[in-house]
């Protein structure tokens, strides 16, 4: 059974950087497309970044484009989200998600992802 678990969330000041990690276990990491989403209480889950299992591209949400970078280390079965120039509006619980469908299409839709982690809290103070 596939399981993903996030880590790295903490309290930072605006303008600082942070890297989140997501460990993937229970399957073949290279055959899964991965994504990052975030959620604030009372709001819908927001797409942050995603890649595809082919490694042929990435997508980013408009609010993080140019500041966040998604990457993976296949040797460690780990997905990363490098977040630079953080803003108070980036405060949220960040979730890692895995998509098992073998397609080159990079999905920004949360319902396309099957496996989800519990999330890690990122708080950005002004």
Short mmCIF file of C-alpha atoms in Angstrom, two decimals:
data_model
loop_
_atom_site.label_atom_id
_atom_site.label_comp_id
_atom_site.label_asym_id
_atom_site.label_seq_id
_atom_site.Cartn_x
_atom_site.Cartn_y
_atom_site.Cartn_z
CA UNK A 1 0.00 0.00 0.00
CA UNK A 2 1.35 3.39 -1.01
CA UNK A 3 1.94 5.86 1.78
CA UNK A 4 3.31 9.40 1.63
CA UNK A 5 4.43 11.52 4.56
CA UNK A 6 5.39 15.17 4.58
CA UNK A 7 7.88 16.95 6.81
CA UNK A 8 9.71 20.24 7.06
CA UNK A 9 6.93 22.64 7.91
CA UNK A 10 7.70 25.29 10.53
CA UNK A 11 7.36 28.97 11.42
CA UNK A 12 9.41 31.34 9.26
CA UNK A 13 9.50 35.07 8.59
CA UNK A 14 8.41 36.68 5.34
CA UNK A 15 11.16 36.60 2.73
CA UNK A 16 12.78 33.46 4.08
CA UNK A 17 13.06 30.08 2.37
CA UNK A 18 11.93 26.60 3.40
CA UNK A 19 12.12 23.14 1.87
CA UNK A 20 9.40 20.56 2.41
CA UNK A 21 9.99 16.85 1.95
CA UNK A 22 7.62 14.00 1.15
CA UNK A 23 8.75 10.41 1.57
CA UNK A 24 7.04 7.84 -0.67
CA UNK A 25 6.78 4.21 0.44
CA UNK A 26 4.93 1.09 -0.65
CA UNK A 27 5.20 1.40 -4.42
CA UNK A 28 7.48 2.25 -7.33
CA UNK A 29 8.09 5.97 -6.93
CA UNK A 30 9.17 6.43 -10.53
CA UNK A 31 5.76 5.28 -11.78
CA UNK A 32 3.82 7.93 -9.88
CA UNK A 33 3.17 11.54 -10.69
CA UNK A 34 3.37 13.73 -7.62
CA UNK A 35 1.85 16.96 -6.47
CA UNK A 36 1.78 19.51 -3.67
CA UNK A 37 -1.43 21.14 -2.49
CA UNK A 38 -2.14 23.47 0.41
CA UNK A 39 -5.16 24.25 2.52
CA UNK A 40 -6.22 26.97 4.91
CA UNK A 41 -9.12 26.31 7.31
CA UNK A 42 -12.41 27.37 5.75
CA UNK A 43 -10.99 27.46 2.22
CA UNK A 44 -10.75 24.96 -0.62
CA UNK A 45 -7.59 22.99 -1.20
CA UNK A 46 -5.29 24.91 -3.51
CA UNK A 47 -2.97 23.47 -6.15
CA UNK A 48 0.68 24.40 -5.57
CA UNK A 49 2.91 22.30 -7.85
CA UNK A 50 3.07 18.97 -9.66
CA UNK A 51 5.18 16.86 -11.96
CA UNK A 52 4.57 13.70 -13.99
CA UNK A 53 6.04 10.24 -13.71
CA UNK A 54 8.00 10.73 -16.94
CA UNK A 55 9.91 13.68 -15.53
CA UNK A 56 9.00 15.63 -18.64
CA UNK A 57 7.60 18.72 -16.98
CA UNK A 58 6.18 20.59 -14.01
CA UNK A 59 3.27 22.91 -13.30
CA UNK A 60 2.80 25.60 -10.67
CA UNK A 61 -0.06 27.53 -9.22
CA UNK A 62 -0.13 31.18 -10.25
CA UNK A 63 0.46 32.40 -6.70
CA UNK A 64 3.73 30.46 -6.31
CA UNK A 65 5.14 30.57 -9.83
CA UNK A 66 8.71 31.82 -9.82
CA UNK A 67 9.10 31.28 -6.05
CA UNK A 68 8.49 27.54 -5.52
CA UNK A 69 10.20 24.58 -7.17
CA UNK A 70 9.09 20.95 -7.15
CA UNK A 71 11.71 18.24 -7.52
CA UNK A 72 12.32 14.63 -6.63
CA UNK A 73 15.20 12.39 -5.61
CA UNK A 74 14.43 8.94 -6.97
CA UNK A 75 17.25 7.31 -5.04
CA UNK A 76 15.62 8.47 -1.80
CA UNK A 77 11.99 8.06 -2.93
CA UNK A 78 11.48 11.63 -1.84
CA UNK A 79 9.61 14.59 -3.31
CA UNK A 80 10.61 18.15 -2.42
CA UNK A 81 9.08 21.58 -2.52
CA UNK A 82 11.60 24.40 -2.34
CA UNK A 83 9.84 27.57 -1.26
CA UNK A 84 11.65 30.90 -1.61
CA UNK A 85 10.66 34.44 -0.75
CA UNK A 86 7.81 33.22 1.43
CA UNK A 87 4.83 35.49 2.05
CA UNK A 88 2.27 35.47 4.89
CA UNK A 89 -0.30 34.36 2.27
CA UNK A 90 1.67 31.10 1.92
CA UNK A 91 0.62 30.10 5.44
CA UNK A 92 -1.23 26.78 5.16
CA UNK A 93 -1.07 23.05 5.71
CA UNK A 94 0.89 21.59 2.80
CA UNK A 95 -0.06 18.14 1.52
CA UNK A 96 1.86 15.79 -0.70
CA UNK A 97 -0.14 13.60 -3.10
CA UNK A 98 0.57 10.71 -5.45
CA UNK A 99 -1.19 9.88 -8.69
CA UNK A 100 -0.95 6.34 -10.05
CA UNK A 101 -2.29 6.92 -13.56
CA UNK A 102 0.49 6.62 -16.15
CA UNK A 103 -0.05 9.74 -18.22
CA UNK A 104 2.14 12.59 -19.36
CA UNK A 105 -0.57 15.06 -18.41
CA UNK A 106 0.29 17.01 -15.26
CA UNK A 107 -2.85 17.38 -13.19
CA UNK A 108 -3.71 20.38 -11.04
CA UNK A 109 -6.91 18.74 -9.79
CA UNK A 110 -6.87 17.25 -6.32
CA UNK A 111 -9.34 14.49 -7.25
CA UNK A 112 -6.85 13.05 -9.74
CA UNK A 113 -4.54 12.10 -6.87
CA UNK A 114 -5.13 8.87 -4.98
CA UNK A 115 -2.74 8.93 -2.03
CA UNK A 116 -2.42 11.82 0.38
CA UNK A 117 -0.26 12.64 3.36
CA UNK A 118 -1.47 14.16 6.62
CA UNK A 119 0.16 17.46 5.83
CA UNK A 120 2.78 19.73 7.38
CA UNK A 121 2.07 23.21 8.73
CA UNK A 122 3.88 26.18 7.24
CA UNK A 123 3.41 29.51 8.98
CA UNK A 124 4.89 32.70 7.56
CA UNK A 125 4.97 35.72 9.85
CA UNK A 126 5.07 39.28 8.53
#
